[in-house]
CSV table of C-alpha atoms in Angstrom, one decimal:
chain,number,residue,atom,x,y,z
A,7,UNK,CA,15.8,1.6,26.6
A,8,UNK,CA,13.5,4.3,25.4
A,9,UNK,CA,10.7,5.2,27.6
A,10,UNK,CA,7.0,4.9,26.2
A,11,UNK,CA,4.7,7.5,25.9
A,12,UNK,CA,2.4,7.6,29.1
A,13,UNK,CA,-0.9,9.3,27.2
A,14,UNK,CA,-0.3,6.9,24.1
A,15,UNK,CA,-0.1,4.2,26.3
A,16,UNK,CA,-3.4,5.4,28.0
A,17,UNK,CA,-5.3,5.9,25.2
A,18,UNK,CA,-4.0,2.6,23.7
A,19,UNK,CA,-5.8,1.0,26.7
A,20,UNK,CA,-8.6,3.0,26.5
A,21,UNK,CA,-9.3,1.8,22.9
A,22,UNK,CA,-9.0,-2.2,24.4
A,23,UNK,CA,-11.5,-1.2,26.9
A,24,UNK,CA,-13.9,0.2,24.8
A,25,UNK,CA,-13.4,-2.7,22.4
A,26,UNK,CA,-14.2,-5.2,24.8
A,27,UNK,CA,-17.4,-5.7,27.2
A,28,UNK,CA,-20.1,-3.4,27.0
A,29,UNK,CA,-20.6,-1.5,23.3
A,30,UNK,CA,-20.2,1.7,25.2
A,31,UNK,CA,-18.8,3.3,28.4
A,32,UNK,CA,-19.7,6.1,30.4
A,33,UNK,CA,-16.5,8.5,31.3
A,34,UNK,CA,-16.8,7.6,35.0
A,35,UNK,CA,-16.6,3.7,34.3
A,36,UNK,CA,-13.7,4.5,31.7
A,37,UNK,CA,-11.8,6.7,34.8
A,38,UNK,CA,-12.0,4.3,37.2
A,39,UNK,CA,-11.4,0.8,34.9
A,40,UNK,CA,-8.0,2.6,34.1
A,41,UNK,CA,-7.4,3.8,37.3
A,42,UNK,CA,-7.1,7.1,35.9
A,43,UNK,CA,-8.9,10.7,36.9
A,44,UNK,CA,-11.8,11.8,35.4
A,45,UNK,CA,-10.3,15.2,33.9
A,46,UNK,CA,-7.3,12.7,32.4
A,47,UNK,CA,-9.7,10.2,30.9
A,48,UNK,CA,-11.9,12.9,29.1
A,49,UNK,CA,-9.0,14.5,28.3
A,50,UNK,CA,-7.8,11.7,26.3
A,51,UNK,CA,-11.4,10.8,24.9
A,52,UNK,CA,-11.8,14.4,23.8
A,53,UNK,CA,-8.7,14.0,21.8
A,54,UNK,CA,-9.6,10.7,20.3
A,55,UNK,CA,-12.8,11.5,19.5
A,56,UNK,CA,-11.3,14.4,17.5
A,57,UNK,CA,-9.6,12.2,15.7
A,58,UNK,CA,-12.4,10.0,15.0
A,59,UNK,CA,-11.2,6.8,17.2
A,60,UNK,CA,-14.1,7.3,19.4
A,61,UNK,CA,-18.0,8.1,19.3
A,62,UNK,CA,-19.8,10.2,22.2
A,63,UNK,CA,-23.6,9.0,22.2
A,64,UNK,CA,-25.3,12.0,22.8
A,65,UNK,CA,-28.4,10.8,24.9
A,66,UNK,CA,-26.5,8.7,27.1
A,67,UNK,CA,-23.1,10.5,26.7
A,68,UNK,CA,-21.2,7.4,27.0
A,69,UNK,CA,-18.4,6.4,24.4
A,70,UNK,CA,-17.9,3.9,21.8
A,71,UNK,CA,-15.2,2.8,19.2
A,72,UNK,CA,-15.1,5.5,16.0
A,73,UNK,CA,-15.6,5.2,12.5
A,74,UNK,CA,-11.8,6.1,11.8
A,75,UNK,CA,-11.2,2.5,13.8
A,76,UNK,CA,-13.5,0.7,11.4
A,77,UNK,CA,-11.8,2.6,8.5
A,78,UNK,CA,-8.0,1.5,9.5
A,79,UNK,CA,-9.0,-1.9,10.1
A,80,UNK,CA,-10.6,-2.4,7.1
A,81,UNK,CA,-7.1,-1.4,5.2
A,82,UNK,CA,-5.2,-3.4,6.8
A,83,UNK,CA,-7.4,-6.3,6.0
A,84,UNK,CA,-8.0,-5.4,2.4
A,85,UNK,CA,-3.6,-5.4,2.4
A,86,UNK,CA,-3.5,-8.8,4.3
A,87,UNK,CA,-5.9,-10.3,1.7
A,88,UNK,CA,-4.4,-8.6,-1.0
A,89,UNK,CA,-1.2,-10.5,0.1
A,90,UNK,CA,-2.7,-14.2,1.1
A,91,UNK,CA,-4.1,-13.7,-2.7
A,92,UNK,CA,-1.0,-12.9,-4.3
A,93,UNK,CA,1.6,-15.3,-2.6
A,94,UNK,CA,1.0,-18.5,-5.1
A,95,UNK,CA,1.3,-16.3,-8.2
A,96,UNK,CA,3.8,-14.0,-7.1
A,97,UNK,CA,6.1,-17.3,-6.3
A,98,UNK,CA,5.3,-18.4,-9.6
A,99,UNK,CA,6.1,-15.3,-11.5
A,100,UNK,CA,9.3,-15.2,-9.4
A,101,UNK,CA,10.2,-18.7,-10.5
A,102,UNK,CA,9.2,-18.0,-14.7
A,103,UNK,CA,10.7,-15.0,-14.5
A,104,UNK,CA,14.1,-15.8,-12.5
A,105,UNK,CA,13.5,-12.2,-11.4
A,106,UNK,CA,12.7,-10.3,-8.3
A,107,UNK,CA,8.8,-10.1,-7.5
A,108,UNK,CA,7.6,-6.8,-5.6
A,109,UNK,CA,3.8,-6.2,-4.3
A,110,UNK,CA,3.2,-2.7,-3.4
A,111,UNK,CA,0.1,-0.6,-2.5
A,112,UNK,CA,-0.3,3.4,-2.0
A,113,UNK,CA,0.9,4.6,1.2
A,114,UNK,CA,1.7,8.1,2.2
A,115,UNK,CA,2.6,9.7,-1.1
A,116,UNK,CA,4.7,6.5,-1.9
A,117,UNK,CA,4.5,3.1,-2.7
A,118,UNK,CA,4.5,0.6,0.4
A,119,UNK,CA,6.0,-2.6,-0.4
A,120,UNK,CA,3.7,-5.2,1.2
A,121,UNK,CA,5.4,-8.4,-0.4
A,122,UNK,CA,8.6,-9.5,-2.1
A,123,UNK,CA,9.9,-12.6,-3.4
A,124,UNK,CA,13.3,-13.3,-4.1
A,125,UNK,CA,15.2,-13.8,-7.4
A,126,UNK,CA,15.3,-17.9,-7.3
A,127,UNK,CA,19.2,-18.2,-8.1
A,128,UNK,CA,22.2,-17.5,-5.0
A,129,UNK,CA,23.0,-14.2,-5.1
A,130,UNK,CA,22.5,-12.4,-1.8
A,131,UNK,CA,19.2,-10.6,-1.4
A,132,UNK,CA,17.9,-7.8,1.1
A,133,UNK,CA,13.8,-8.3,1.9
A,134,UNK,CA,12.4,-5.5,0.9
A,135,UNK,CA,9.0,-5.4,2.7
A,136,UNK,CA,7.9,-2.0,4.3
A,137,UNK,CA,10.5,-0.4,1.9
A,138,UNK,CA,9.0,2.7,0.5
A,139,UNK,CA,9.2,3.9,-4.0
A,140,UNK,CA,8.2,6.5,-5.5
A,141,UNK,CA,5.3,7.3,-7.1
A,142,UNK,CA,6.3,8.9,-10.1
A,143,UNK,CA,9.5,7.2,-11.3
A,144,UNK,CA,8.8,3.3,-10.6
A,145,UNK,CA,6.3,0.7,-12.3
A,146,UNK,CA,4.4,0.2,-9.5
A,147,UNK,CA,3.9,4.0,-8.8
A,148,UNK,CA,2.9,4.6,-12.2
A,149,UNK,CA,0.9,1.8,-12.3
A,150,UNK,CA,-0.9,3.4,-9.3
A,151,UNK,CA,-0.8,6.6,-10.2
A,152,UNK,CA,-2.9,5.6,-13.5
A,153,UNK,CA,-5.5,3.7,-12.0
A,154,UNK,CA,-6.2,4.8,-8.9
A,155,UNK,CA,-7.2,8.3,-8.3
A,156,UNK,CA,-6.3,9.3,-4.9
A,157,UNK,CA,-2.5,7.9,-5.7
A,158,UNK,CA,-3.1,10.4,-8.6
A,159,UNK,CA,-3.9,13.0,-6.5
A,160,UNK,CA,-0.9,12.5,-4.2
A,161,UNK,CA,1.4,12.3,-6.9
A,162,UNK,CA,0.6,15.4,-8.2
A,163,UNK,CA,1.3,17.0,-4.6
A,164,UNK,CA,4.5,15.2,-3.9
A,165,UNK,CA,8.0,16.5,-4.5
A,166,UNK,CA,8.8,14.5,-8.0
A,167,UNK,CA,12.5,14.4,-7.4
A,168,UNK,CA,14.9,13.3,-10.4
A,169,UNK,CA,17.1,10.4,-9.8
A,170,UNK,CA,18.7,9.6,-12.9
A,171,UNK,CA,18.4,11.3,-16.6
A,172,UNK,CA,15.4,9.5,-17.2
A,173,UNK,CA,13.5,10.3,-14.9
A,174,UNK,CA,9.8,11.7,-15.5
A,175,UNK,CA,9.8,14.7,-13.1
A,176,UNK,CA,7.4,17.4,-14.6
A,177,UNK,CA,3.5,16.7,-14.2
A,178,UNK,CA,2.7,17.1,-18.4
A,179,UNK,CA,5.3,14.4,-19.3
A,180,UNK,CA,4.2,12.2,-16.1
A,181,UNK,CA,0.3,12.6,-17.7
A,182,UNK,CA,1.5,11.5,-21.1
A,183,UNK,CA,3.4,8.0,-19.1
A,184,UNK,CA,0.1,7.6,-17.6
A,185,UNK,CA,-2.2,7.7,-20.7
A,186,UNK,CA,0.0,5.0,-22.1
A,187,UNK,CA,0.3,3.0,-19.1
A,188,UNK,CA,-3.3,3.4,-19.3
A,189,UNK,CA,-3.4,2.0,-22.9
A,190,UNK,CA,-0.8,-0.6,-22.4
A,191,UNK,CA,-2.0,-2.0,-19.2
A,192,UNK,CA,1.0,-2.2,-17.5
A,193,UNK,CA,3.9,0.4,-16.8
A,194,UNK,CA,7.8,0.1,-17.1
A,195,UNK,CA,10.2,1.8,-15.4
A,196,UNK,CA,14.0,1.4,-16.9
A,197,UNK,CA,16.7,3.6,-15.4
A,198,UNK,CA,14.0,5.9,-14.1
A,199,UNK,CA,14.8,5.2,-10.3
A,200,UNK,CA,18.2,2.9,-10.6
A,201,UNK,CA,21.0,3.1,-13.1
A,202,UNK,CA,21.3,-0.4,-14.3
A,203,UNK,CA,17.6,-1.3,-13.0
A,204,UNK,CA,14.3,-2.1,-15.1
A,205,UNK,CA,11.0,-2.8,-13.9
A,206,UNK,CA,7.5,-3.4,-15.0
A,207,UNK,CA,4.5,-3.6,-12.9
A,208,UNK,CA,0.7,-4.5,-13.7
A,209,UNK,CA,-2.8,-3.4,-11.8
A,210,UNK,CA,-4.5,-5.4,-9.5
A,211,UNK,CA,-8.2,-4.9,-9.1
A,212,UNK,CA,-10.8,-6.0,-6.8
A,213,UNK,CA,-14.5,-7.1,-7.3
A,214,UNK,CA,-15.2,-3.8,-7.4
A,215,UNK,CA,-13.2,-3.4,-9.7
A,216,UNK,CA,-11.0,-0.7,-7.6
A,217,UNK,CA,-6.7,-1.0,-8.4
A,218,UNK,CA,-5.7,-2.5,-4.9
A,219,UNK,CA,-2.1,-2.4,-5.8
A,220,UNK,CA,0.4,-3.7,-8.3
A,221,UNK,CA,2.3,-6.2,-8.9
A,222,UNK,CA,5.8,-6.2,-10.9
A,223,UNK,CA,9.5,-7.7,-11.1
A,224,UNK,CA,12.7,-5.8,-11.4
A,225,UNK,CA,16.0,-7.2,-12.7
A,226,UNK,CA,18.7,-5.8,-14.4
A,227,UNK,CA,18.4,-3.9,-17.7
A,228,UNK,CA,20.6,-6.6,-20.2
A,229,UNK,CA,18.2,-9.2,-18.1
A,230,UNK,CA,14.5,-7.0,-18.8
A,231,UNK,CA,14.9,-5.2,-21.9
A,232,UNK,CA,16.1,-6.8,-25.0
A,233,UNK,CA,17.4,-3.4,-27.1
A,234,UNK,CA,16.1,-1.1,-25.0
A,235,UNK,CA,12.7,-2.5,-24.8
A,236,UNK,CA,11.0,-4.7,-22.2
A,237,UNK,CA,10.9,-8.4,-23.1
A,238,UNK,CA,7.9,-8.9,-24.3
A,239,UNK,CA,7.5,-12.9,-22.4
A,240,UNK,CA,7.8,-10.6,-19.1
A,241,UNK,CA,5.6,-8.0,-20.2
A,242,UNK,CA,2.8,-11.3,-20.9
A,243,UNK,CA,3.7,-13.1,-17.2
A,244,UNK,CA,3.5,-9.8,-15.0
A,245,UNK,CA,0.1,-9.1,-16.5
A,246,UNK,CA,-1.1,-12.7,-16.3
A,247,UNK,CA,-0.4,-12.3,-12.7
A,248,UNK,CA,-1.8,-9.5,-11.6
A,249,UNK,CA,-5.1,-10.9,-13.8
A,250,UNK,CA,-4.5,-14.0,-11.7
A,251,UNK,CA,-4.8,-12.0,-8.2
A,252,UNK,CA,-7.3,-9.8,-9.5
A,253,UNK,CA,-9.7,-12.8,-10.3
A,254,UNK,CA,-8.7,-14.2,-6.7
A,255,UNK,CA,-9.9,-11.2,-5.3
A,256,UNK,CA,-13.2,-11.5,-7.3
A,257,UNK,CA,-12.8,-9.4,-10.1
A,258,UNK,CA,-14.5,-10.6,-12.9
A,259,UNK,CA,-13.2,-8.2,-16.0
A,260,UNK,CA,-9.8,-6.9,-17.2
């Protein structure tokens, strides 16, 4: 069994402590609650205070949770609320589509697959959430990529590999895919990422009306596209659901 980190483990305590109790702590109660020594424990607040996990008040010098805290916390409810929204539409998209269903949100340069509903019929299925996609190949990354504008910024960083002849790799013909996603509303993504594999994906807003995510299916190409083209009746349903979630969420225009 792998051993755990002995100053993560410390400063995971150290956050539980200051999160509980009193609002803040001087270093000596901190020490001594933890059973630690003084030059440890400031050791390790020095380090999370770098990072913005905790706060020194400078009269009293004791600490108190950080900013960055408040920050991660509020992304991971703004993801579990995104979800909780989504899981009655993305069911029923699943179920009118008879495709896949995939909710993803920007993470690290990639997409972060936060939901996914099965194809309703018996073939065998791997769950796909915490899987990552690109940005600049799949409908939900381009979907992304077009509407929000840090995703834009990390796509133009990121290493646009080419994974099939189709594939979008330099930054002029990715702008042009986002003006017309852009135009459309939604983007598509056929044999960009997977031979064989089509996919379109839809914005989600909030009542801000900031993109949250995306929402989209995937299927097969002869089951998608009709000619070469996107079936126009999945086009209509992955864009009434993502409306549908972005209302849920409180967004009031599309």
């Amino acid at each position: 069994m792998a051993r755990n980190i002995q100053s993560l483990e410390r400063a995971a305590a150290m956050l539980r402590l200051l999160a509980g109790g009193e609002r803040r702590l001087g270093l000596s109660d901190i020490a001594s609650a933890l059973g630690l020594a003084k030059g440890t424990a400031h050791g390790i607040l020095r380090t999370l205070q770098h990072e913005g996990f905790v706060e020194q008040d400078a009269p009293s010098g004791r600490y108190q949770l950080g900013a960055e805290l408040l920050r991660l916390g509020n992304s991971y409810l703004d993801v579990h609320e995104l979800r909780a929204r989504a899981l009655v539409w993305t069911d029923d998209l699943a179920r009118s589509s008879g495709e896949s269903v995939y909710l993803g949100v920007l993470h690290q340069q990639g997409v972060l697959i936060v939901h996914h509903v099965f194809r309703p019929d018996d073939s065998r299925q791997v769950l796909e959430v915490g899987a990552m996609q690109p940005l600049h190949s799949t409908a939900l990354g381009k979907v992304l990529s077009a509407y929000d504008p840090v995703a834009h910024s990390e796509v133009v960083e990121v290493e646009r590999k080419t994974f099939t002849g189709r594939t979008v790799s330099d930054m002029a013909g990715f702008e042009t895919l986002l003006d017309l996603t852009r135009a459309r509303g939604y983007a598509d993504d056929v044999e960009e990422t997977w031979e064989g594999v089509a996919s379109v994906a839809a914005p989600i807003h909030d009542r801000r009306r900031m993109p949250v995510g995306a929402v989209g299916i995937t299927g097969a190409v002869e089951r998608v596209c009709v000619d070469g083209d996107l079936r126009p009746e999945l086009v209509a349903a992955v864009r009434d659901c993502a409306r549908a979630v972005s209302r849920d969420l409180g967004a009031s225009r599309f």
